[in-house]
């Protein structure tokens, strides 16, 4: 996008084309205006349009420009927070609601993909949370026990079965989550846009919102060349927020995350690495993730930004790390390199905000955008349509607050990842 191969990398290279859109010019009227063309916004637009509600989506740049088009592509259930900790953070009522909603969120993603025949390289063989050493093994065992107690299809695999599934003997075990899977994220979000358009939604791109003001019982949402009058506003800009709701960005700290992708591997090597195409990430403090796309490219990622000296440091480290994990790769050449930002809240739990009457949004996905974004979009659609009351939502209403020392913390994460990867001689 915007001729920058390090913004969306492999995903832009291999995704089907987005639907045809234009920028907003003149005045429009809708029941709901959705601000943001990512997973949440387009899921909301799709589910509202299927109800016969008139929706206009305003995307500041292009469909999937933010986190939706840059991530690893893991469809995970739940959040980073351990299941038993969520009721402690949110209270028993909201904690249970959020666990139920997000635990089953991957199934909604599958349902939408199958219903609308979205071509996004969907894989349904689960994910593997890879344990590093005894500490990592204890962590995944506890996470497994907590999810299994809730009836989730999860189990811990021993070191040998892990080696067979991953293609590496680096791990002491893995947590297999059969709810989860992988997809091509930019292809998925573009597919959501096609589906929303087909259902009746109007999508405008290159139309950043610069202002919103009360207009009678509704709202006037303004762009540079136009405006939309609507009864409701759904704010779905998440960590890439600018304009009237930039506070959603300011209440989160950015964690940079990069991905690299090999050229398609030969059949002999491909059969030895993730033969079932599970998505993986490990228990290291500075974690790594890896997965295979359907063409046989190995996609590998970790914390860090591919800019300035980080471009050289992180890609060199990625080659070393991949060779340690998978010696069978031989010489490694990357076809694509790209990076984005993960928005992190202070407690790793998402937020629900009511910015004003009939102006609502979720944010704070903490690196798990696909399934939460999809299900939160559907939830917002049901709330706006009157099917879910405010006090029945999966999160309480909270006021957004800018994080203290945010810029300093972000600089620390970026520099710290460079130092760790430059100095590291272990995975």
Short mmCIF file of C-alpha atoms in Angstrom, two decimals:
data_model
loop_
_atom_site.label_atom_id
_atom_site.label_comp_id
_atom_site.label_asym_id
_atom_site.label_seq_id
_atom_site.Cartn_x
_atom_site.Cartn_y
_atom_site.Cartn_z
CA UNK A 1 0.00 0.00 0.00
CA UNK A 2 1.29 3.44 -0.91
CA UNK A 3 4.26 1.76 -2.64
CA UNK A 4 5.80 0.69 0.68
CA UNK A 5 6.74 -3.02 0.62
CA UNK A 6 7.46 -2.92 4.38
CA UNK A 7 3.94 -1.91 5.36
CA UNK A 8 1.97 -4.98 4.27
CA UNK A 9 4.58 -7.21 2.66
CA UNK A 10 3.50 -10.70 1.66
CA UNK A 11 -0.14 -10.05 2.43
CA UNK A 12 -0.46 -7.29 -0.16
CA UNK A 13 1.49 -9.35 -2.67
CA UNK A 14 -0.84 -12.35 -2.39
CA UNK A 15 -4.26 -10.95 -1.42
CA UNK A 16 -7.16 -10.73 -3.87
CA UNK A 17 -7.99 -7.20 -4.93
CA UNK A 18 -10.15 -5.04 -2.66
CA UNK A 19 -13.59 -3.95 -3.78
CA UNK A 20 -13.82 -0.83 -5.87
CA UNK A 21 -14.31 2.23 -3.66
CA UNK A 22 -14.03 6.00 -3.92
CA UNK A 23 -13.49 8.88 -1.51
CA UNK A 24 -16.47 10.66 0.01
CA UNK A 25 -17.56 13.85 -1.71
CA UNK A 26 -20.71 15.75 -0.84
CA UNK A 27 -23.33 14.97 1.78
CA UNK A 28 -24.70 11.53 2.59
CA UNK A 29 -27.28 10.10 4.99
CA UNK A 30 -27.10 6.76 6.80
CA UNK A 31 -28.46 5.06 9.88
CA UNK A 32 -24.94 4.25 11.06
CA UNK A 33 -21.52 5.59 10.08
CA UNK A 34 -18.63 3.23 10.79
CA UNK A 35 -15.23 4.89 11.10
CA UNK A 36 -12.46 2.46 10.18
CA UNK A 37 -12.13 -0.23 7.51
CA UNK A 38 -10.52 -3.04 9.51
CA UNK A 39 -11.83 -6.25 11.05
CA UNK A 40 -14.11 -4.54 13.58
CA UNK A 41 -15.52 -1.87 11.32
CA UNK A 42 -16.23 -4.14 8.37
CA UNK A 43 -17.67 -6.89 10.57
CA UNK A 44 -20.01 -4.30 12.09
CA UNK A 45 -20.93 -2.98 8.64
CA UNK A 46 -21.60 -6.49 7.34
CA UNK A 47 -23.81 -7.52 10.26
CA UNK A 48 -25.73 -4.22 10.26
CA UNK A 49 -26.29 -4.36 6.51
CA UNK A 50 -27.60 -7.93 6.77
CA UNK A 51 -30.24 -6.52 9.12
CA UNK A 52 -31.30 -3.98 6.51
CA UNK A 53 -29.70 -1.05 8.33
CA UNK A 54 -28.11 1.58 6.08
CA UNK A 55 -24.38 1.81 6.78
CA UNK A 56 -21.59 4.02 5.46
CA UNK A 57 -17.98 3.09 6.23
CA UNK A 58 -15.37 5.84 6.25
CA UNK A 59 -11.79 4.57 5.97
CA UNK A 60 -9.01 7.13 6.21
CA UNK A 61 -6.65 5.30 3.86
CA UNK A 62 -7.31 1.86 2.39
CA UNK A 63 -9.18 -1.24 3.51
CA UNK A 64 -6.97 -3.08 5.98
CA UNK A 65 -4.36 -0.33 6.13
CA UNK A 66 -3.92 -0.58 9.92
CA UNK A 67 -3.41 -3.66 12.06
CA UNK A 68 -5.82 -5.75 9.96
CA UNK A 69 -3.43 -5.90 7.02
CA UNK A 70 -0.12 -6.22 8.84
CA UNK A 71 -0.45 -9.00 11.42
CA UNK A 72 0.71 -12.60 11.55
CA UNK A 73 -2.67 -14.09 10.67
CA UNK A 74 -3.32 -16.26 13.73
CA UNK A 75 -7.00 -16.80 14.59
CA UNK A 76 -6.76 -17.16 18.36
CA UNK A 77 -9.38 -17.72 21.05
CA UNK A 78 -9.26 -15.64 24.22
CA UNK A 79 -6.69 -12.99 25.12
CA UNK A 80 -3.13 -12.98 26.46
CA UNK A 81 -4.53 -12.82 29.98
CA UNK A 82 -5.01 -16.23 31.60
CA UNK A 83 -8.71 -17.21 31.73
CA UNK A 84 -8.85 -17.20 35.53
CA UNK A 85 -7.38 -13.69 35.65
CA UNK A 86 -10.06 -12.00 33.55
CA UNK A 87 -12.77 -12.13 36.26
CA UNK A 88 -10.22 -10.60 38.65
CA UNK A 89 -9.66 -7.71 36.23
CA UNK A 90 -13.23 -7.19 35.03
CA UNK A 91 -15.32 -8.73 37.81
CA UNK A 92 -17.15 -12.05 37.58
CA UNK A 93 -19.98 -10.89 35.29
CA UNK A 94 -17.96 -9.14 32.60
CA UNK A 95 -15.07 -11.55 32.97
CA UNK A 96 -17.29 -14.53 32.18
CA UNK A 97 -18.99 -12.74 29.31
CA UNK A 98 -15.69 -11.81 27.69
CA UNK A 99 -14.28 -15.31 28.11
CA UNK A 100 -17.34 -16.86 26.48
CA UNK A 101 -17.37 -14.36 23.63
CA UNK A 102 -13.67 -14.47 22.78
CA UNK A 103 -13.25 -18.17 23.48
CA UNK A 104 -15.72 -18.92 20.70
CA UNK A 105 -14.68 -16.04 18.42
CA UNK A 106 -12.61 -18.20 16.01
CA UNK A 107 -15.77 -20.11 15.11
CA UNK A 108 -17.46 -16.87 14.00
CA UNK A 109 -14.50 -16.12 11.74
CA UNK A 110 -14.83 -19.54 10.12
CA UNK A 111 -18.59 -19.12 9.75
CA UNK A 112 -18.25 -15.76 7.99
CA UNK A 113 -15.51 -17.03 5.66
CA UNK A 114 -17.54 -20.06 4.66
CA UNK A 115 -20.84 -18.19 4.34
CA UNK A 116 -19.38 -15.47 2.10
CA UNK A 117 -16.83 -17.72 0.36
CA UNK A 118 -13.94 -15.44 1.27
CA UNK A 119 -10.67 -16.59 -0.32
CA UNK A 120 -8.17 -15.99 2.48
CA UNK A 121 -6.14 -19.21 2.86
CA UNK A 122 -8.11 -20.35 5.90
CA UNK A 123 -6.48 -23.18 7.86
CA UNK A 124 -8.48 -24.89 10.63
CA UNK A 125 -5.87 -27.22 12.13
CA UNK A 126 -5.32 -25.15 15.25
CA UNK A 127 -2.41 -23.25 16.74
CA UNK A 128 0.59 -24.40 18.76
CA UNK A 129 1.79 -22.34 21.71
CA UNK A 130 5.39 -23.54 21.94
CA UNK A 131 7.00 -23.96 25.35
CA UNK A 132 10.61 -22.90 25.83
CA UNK A 133 12.15 -24.88 28.69
CA UNK A 134 10.49 -25.97 31.92
CA UNK A 135 9.16 -22.50 32.69
CA UNK A 136 7.39 -22.33 29.35
CA UNK A 137 6.04 -25.84 29.80
CA UNK A 138 4.55 -24.94 33.18
CA UNK A 139 2.93 -21.88 31.58
CA UNK A 140 1.21 -23.75 28.77
CA UNK A 141 0.11 -26.53 31.12
CA UNK A 142 -1.60 -24.00 33.36
CA UNK A 143 -3.20 -22.23 30.39
CA UNK A 144 -4.40 -25.58 29.06
CA UNK A 145 -5.90 -26.57 32.42
CA UNK A 146 -7.79 -23.30 32.70
CA UNK A 147 -9.23 -23.48 29.17
CA UNK A 148 -9.98 -27.20 29.40
CA UNK A 149 -11.97 -26.53 32.57
CA UNK A 150 -14.19 -24.32 30.41
CA UNK A 151 -14.68 -27.09 27.83
CA UNK A 152 -12.27 -25.74 25.22
CA UNK A 153 -10.70 -28.31 22.81
CA UNK A 154 -7.13 -27.85 24.04
CA UNK A 155 -4.36 -30.24 25.05
CA UNK A 156 -0.64 -30.25 25.79
CA UNK A 157 1.60 -32.18 23.41
CA UNK A 158 4.86 -33.65 24.65
CA UNK A 159 8.27 -32.82 23.21
CA UNK A 160 8.25 -35.62 20.65
CA UNK A 161 4.80 -34.90 19.24
CA UNK A 162 5.72 -31.22 19.23
CA UNK A 163 8.85 -31.99 17.22
CA UNK A 164 6.79 -34.05 14.77
CA UNK A 165 4.25 -31.27 14.28
CA UNK A 166 6.62 -28.30 14.27
CA UNK A 167 9.60 -29.84 12.54
CA UNK A 168 12.00 -28.72 15.26
CA UNK A 169 13.27 -30.17 18.54
CA UNK A 170 13.62 -26.73 20.13
CA UNK A 171 10.54 -26.95 22.34
CA UNK A 172 9.68 -28.86 25.51
CA UNK A 173 6.02 -29.11 24.53
CA UNK A 174 3.14 -27.21 22.94
CA UNK A 175 -0.42 -26.25 23.71
CA UNK A 176 -2.63 -27.30 20.81
CA UNK A 177 -5.79 -25.18 20.53
CA UNK A 178 -8.17 -26.74 18.02
CA UNK A 179 -10.47 -23.71 18.00
CA UNK A 180 -7.77 -21.66 16.35
CA UNK A 181 -6.09 -21.51 12.96
CA UNK A 182 -4.52 -19.17 10.44
CA UNK A 183 -5.53 -17.06 7.47
CA UNK A 184 -4.21 -14.39 5.14
CA UNK A 185 -5.29 -11.30 7.10
CA UNK A 186 -5.42 -8.73 4.31
CA UNK A 187 -7.33 -11.16 2.11
CA UNK A 188 -9.79 -11.73 4.95
CA UNK A 189 -10.43 -8.05 5.63
CA UNK A 190 -10.84 -7.35 1.92
CA UNK A 191 -13.27 -10.26 1.80
CA UNK A 192 -15.24 -8.70 4.65
CA UNK A 193 -15.40 -5.49 2.63
CA UNK A 194 -16.72 -7.32 -0.44
CA UNK A 195 -19.32 -9.08 1.72
CA UNK A 196 -20.40 -5.84 3.39
CA UNK A 197 -20.78 -4.13 0.02
CA UNK A 198 -22.83 -7.04 -1.31
CA UNK A 199 -25.08 -6.81 1.76
CA UNK A 200 -25.70 -3.11 1.05
CA UNK A 201 -23.00 -1.15 2.90
CA UNK A 202 -21.30 1.81 1.21
CA UNK A 203 -17.55 2.04 1.76
CA UNK A 204 -15.52 5.18 1.19
CA UNK A 205 -11.71 5.04 1.32
CA UNK A 206 -9.16 7.87 1.44
CA UNK A 207 -11.77 9.63 3.56
CA UNK A 208 -10.31 10.39 7.00
CA UNK A 209 -12.76 11.82 9.51
CA UNK A 210 -11.69 15.29 10.66
CA UNK A 211 -14.65 16.24 12.86
CA UNK A 212 -17.95 15.08 14.29
CA UNK A 213 -20.66 17.27 15.74
CA UNK A 214 -24.16 16.71 17.13
CA UNK A 215 -26.82 17.29 14.49
CA UNK A 216 -30.31 17.21 15.96
CA UNK A 217 -30.82 13.72 17.37
CA UNK A 218 -27.91 12.37 15.39
CA UNK A 219 -24.40 13.24 14.26
CA UNK A 220 -22.65 14.97 11.39
CA UNK A 221 -19.37 13.24 10.59
CA UNK A 222 -17.08 15.30 8.38
CA UNK A 223 -14.25 14.50 6.00
CA UNK A 224 -12.23 16.94 3.90
CA UNK A 225 -14.65 16.82 0.96
CA UNK A 226 -17.88 15.53 2.44
CA UNK A 227 -20.02 14.63 5.42
CA UNK A 228 -22.37 11.90 6.60
CA UNK A 229 -25.41 12.46 8.76
CA UNK A 230 -26.18 9.41 10.88
CA UNK A 231 -27.99 8.37 14.04
CA UNK A 232 -25.06 6.28 15.32
CA UNK A 233 -21.27 6.33 15.04
CA UNK A 234 -19.22 3.17 15.49
CA UNK A 235 -15.59 4.05 16.11
CA UNK A 236 -13.44 1.18 14.82
CA UNK A 237 -10.06 2.82 14.30
CA UNK A 238 -8.26 0.98 17.14
CA UNK A 239 -4.52 1.59 17.62
CA UNK A 240 -4.13 3.49 14.32
CA UNK A 241 -6.65 6.15 15.41
CA UNK A 242 -6.32 9.76 14.31
CA UNK A 243 -8.76 12.67 14.24
CA UNK A 244 -11.64 13.07 16.70
CA UNK A 245 -11.00 9.71 18.42
CA UNK A 246 -7.20 9.71 18.55
CA UNK A 247 -7.56 9.07 22.29
CA UNK A 248 -8.00 5.39 21.32
CA UNK A 249 -4.43 5.49 20.07
CA UNK A 250 -3.20 7.50 23.05
CA UNK A 251 -4.53 5.06 25.63
CA UNK A 252 -2.44 2.27 24.11
CA UNK A 253 1.30 1.75 23.93
CA UNK A 254 2.65 0.61 20.58
CA UNK A 255 4.66 -2.60 20.47
CA UNK A 256 6.38 -2.92 17.07
CA UNK A 257 6.18 -6.33 15.41
CA UNK A 258 7.79 -7.50 12.19
CA UNK A 259 7.36 -10.44 9.85
CA UNK A 260 9.59 -11.94 7.17
CA UNK A 261 8.64 -14.55 4.61
CA UNK A 262 10.83 -16.99 2.73
CA UNK A 263 10.36 -17.89 -0.87
CA UNK A 264 8.17 -20.98 -1.34
CA UNK A 265 10.06 -23.94 0.08
CA UNK A 266 10.79 -27.06 -1.91
CA UNK A 267 8.49 -30.02 -1.33
CA UNK A 268 11.04 -32.06 0.63
CA UNK A 269 11.71 -29.26 3.13
CA UNK A 270 8.10 -28.14 3.26
CA UNK A 271 6.96 -31.58 4.38
CA UNK A 272 9.25 -31.40 7.42
CA UNK A 273 8.03 -28.01 8.75
CA UNK A 274 4.46 -27.60 10.02
CA UNK A 275 3.01 -30.31 7.77
CA UNK A 276 -0.45 -29.60 9.23
CA UNK A 277 -0.03 -25.80 8.80
CA UNK A 278 -0.68 -24.85 12.43
CA UNK A 279 0.16 -21.31 13.46
CA UNK A 280 2.81 -21.05 16.19
CA UNK A 281 4.24 -18.69 18.75
CA UNK A 282 6.52 -19.31 21.72
CA UNK A 283 6.69 -18.47 25.42
CA UNK A 284 9.84 -16.33 25.25
CA UNK A 285 9.52 -12.89 26.81
CA UNK A 286 10.41 -11.42 23.42
CA UNK A 287 8.28 -13.87 21.55
CA UNK A 288 8.59 -15.28 18.06
CA UNK A 289 5.81 -16.52 15.80
CA UNK A 290 5.87 -18.64 12.67
CA UNK A 291 3.47 -20.24 10.24
CA UNK A 292 3.27 -21.50 6.67
CA UNK A 293 1.23 -19.93 3.91
CA UNK A 294 -0.50 -22.08 1.30
CA UNK A 295 2.28 -21.56 -1.24
CA UNK A 296 4.82 -23.00 1.20
CA UNK A 297 6.41 -19.78 2.39
CA UNK A 298 7.55 -19.84 6.00
CA UNK A 299 6.43 -16.63 7.71
CA UNK A 300 8.46 -15.75 10.80
CA UNK A 301 8.04 -12.77 13.13
CA UNK A 302 9.06 -11.16 16.39
CA UNK A 303 9.07 -7.87 18.27
CA UNK A 304 10.81 -5.03 16.45
CA UNK A 305 10.45 -2.38 13.77
CA UNK A 306 12.10 -2.73 10.36
CA UNK A 307 13.32 0.84 10.15
CA UNK A 308 16.66 2.56 10.62
CA UNK A 309 19.17 0.10 12.13
CA UNK A 310 16.30 -2.21 13.10
CA UNK A 311 15.88 -3.36 9.51
CA UNK A 312 19.34 -4.92 9.47
CA UNK A 313 19.39 -6.14 13.08
CA UNK A 314 16.03 -7.87 13.06
CA UNK A 315 16.32 -9.55 9.67
CA UNK A 316 19.81 -10.85 10.53
CA UNK A 317 18.50 -12.20 13.84
CA UNK A 318 15.50 -13.79 12.08
CA UNK A 319 17.83 -15.73 9.79
CA UNK A 320 19.88 -16.98 12.75
CA UNK A 321 16.76 -17.91 14.71
CA UNK A 322 15.17 -19.73 11.79
CA UNK A 323 18.36 -21.71 11.11
CA UNK A 324 18.49 -22.82 14.75
CA UNK A 325 14.85 -23.87 14.67
CA UNK A 326 14.92 -25.43 11.22
CA UNK A 327 18.44 -26.45 10.10
CA UNK A 328 16.86 -28.16 7.10
CA UNK A 329 16.16 -24.74 5.57
CA UNK A 330 19.76 -24.25 4.47
CA UNK A 331 20.46 -20.77 3.12
CA UNK A 332 17.54 -18.44 3.83
CA UNK A 333 16.40 -15.71 1.49
CA UNK A 334 13.43 -13.51 2.31
CA UNK A 335 10.86 -12.71 -0.33
CA UNK A 336 9.07 -10.12 1.84
CA UNK A 337 9.75 -8.12 5.00
CA UNK A 338 7.19 -5.93 6.76
CA UNK A 339 6.12 -4.63 10.15
CA UNK A 340 3.32 -2.95 12.06
CA UNK A 341 2.28 -1.89 15.53
CA UNK A 342 0.39 -3.76 18.25
CA UNK A 343 -1.71 -1.56 20.54
CA UNK A 344 -1.36 -2.63 24.17
CA UNK A 345 -3.51 -1.57 27.11
CA UNK A 346 -2.01 -1.38 30.58
CA UNK A 347 -3.72 -4.62 31.71
CA UNK A 348 -3.79 -6.45 28.34
CA UNK A 349 -7.61 -6.32 28.36
CA UNK A 350 -9.73 -4.60 25.67
CA UNK A 351 -11.96 -1.60 26.33
CA UNK A 352 -15.49 -0.51 25.48
CA UNK A 353 -15.99 3.24 25.20
CA UNK A 354 -19.11 5.34 24.91
CA UNK A 355 -17.70 8.62 23.63
CA UNK A 356 -21.09 10.34 23.59
CA UNK A 357 -24.72 9.40 23.05
CA UNK A 358 -24.82 6.82 20.23
CA UNK A 359 -21.05 6.98 19.69
CA UNK A 360 -19.40 3.70 20.70
CA UNK A 361 -16.37 1.51 20.05
CA UNK A 362 -14.12 -1.29 21.26
CA UNK A 363 -10.33 -1.05 21.31
CA UNK A 364 -7.23 -2.60 22.87
CA UNK A 365 -6.87 -5.98 21.17
CA UNK A 366 -3.30 -6.50 22.41
CA UNK A 367 -2.11 -8.41 19.37
CA UNK A 368 -5.23 -10.50 18.83
CA UNK A 369 -7.15 -8.61 16.22
CA UNK A 370 -8.72 -11.17 13.90
CA UNK A 371 -11.16 -13.06 16.11
CA UNK A 372 -11.81 -10.30 18.69
CA UNK A 373 -12.20 -7.68 15.97
CA UNK A 374 -14.69 -9.82 14.09
CA UNK A 375 -16.80 -10.71 17.11
CA UNK A 376 -16.66 -7.19 18.57
CA UNK A 377 -17.92 -5.85 15.24
CA UNK A 378 -20.87 -8.21 15.35
CA UNK A 379 -21.50 -7.25 18.97
CA UNK A 380 -21.53 -3.54 18.12
CA UNK A 381 -23.97 -4.22 15.30
CA UNK A 382 -26.31 -6.02 17.70
CA UNK A 383 -26.00 -3.19 20.24
CA UNK A 384 -26.77 -0.49 17.68
CA UNK A 385 -29.70 -2.54 16.36
CA UNK A 386 -31.13 -2.72 19.89
CA UNK A 387 -30.60 -6.43 20.51
CA UNK A 388 -27.92 -6.04 23.20
CA UNK A 389 -28.40 -3.45 25.93
CA UNK A 390 -25.40 -1.49 27.14
CA UNK A 391 -25.36 -3.29 30.49
CA UNK A 392 -25.38 -6.66 28.69
CA UNK A 393 -22.22 -6.02 26.65
CA UNK A 394 -19.08 -8.10 27.27
CA UNK A 395 -17.18 -5.13 28.70
CA UNK A 396 -18.18 -2.28 31.00
CA UNK A 397 -18.18 1.31 29.80
CA UNK A 398 -14.88 3.00 30.62
CA UNK A 399 -13.54 6.47 29.87
CA UNK A 400 -10.49 6.52 27.61
CA UNK A 401 -7.39 7.88 29.28
CA UNK A 402 -4.05 8.67 27.66
CA UNK A 403 -1.19 6.51 28.92
CA UNK A 404 1.55 8.25 30.86
CA UNK A 405 5.05 8.22 29.32
CA UNK A 406 3.66 6.50 26.23
CA UNK A 407 6.32 7.76 23.81
CA UNK A 408 9.09 6.80 26.21
CA UNK A 409 7.71 3.29 26.64
CA UNK A 410 7.39 2.83 22.88
CA UNK A 411 10.98 3.94 22.33
CA UNK A 412 12.07 1.51 25.05
CA UNK A 413 10.27 -1.43 23.38
CA UNK A 414 11.72 -0.63 19.97
CA UNK A 415 15.26 -0.11 21.23
CA UNK A 416 15.05 -3.05 23.64
CA UNK A 417 14.03 -5.45 20.88
CA UNK A 418 16.97 -4.30 18.76
CA UNK A 419 19.42 -4.76 21.62
CA UNK A 420 18.04 -8.20 22.48
CA UNK A 421 18.11 -9.42 18.89
CA UNK A 422 21.57 -7.98 18.24
CA UNK A 423 23.00 -9.64 21.32
CA UNK A 424 21.00 -12.85 21.31
CA UNK A 425 22.68 -16.13 20.57
CA UNK A 426 19.63 -18.18 21.51
CA UNK A 427 16.02 -18.43 20.29
#
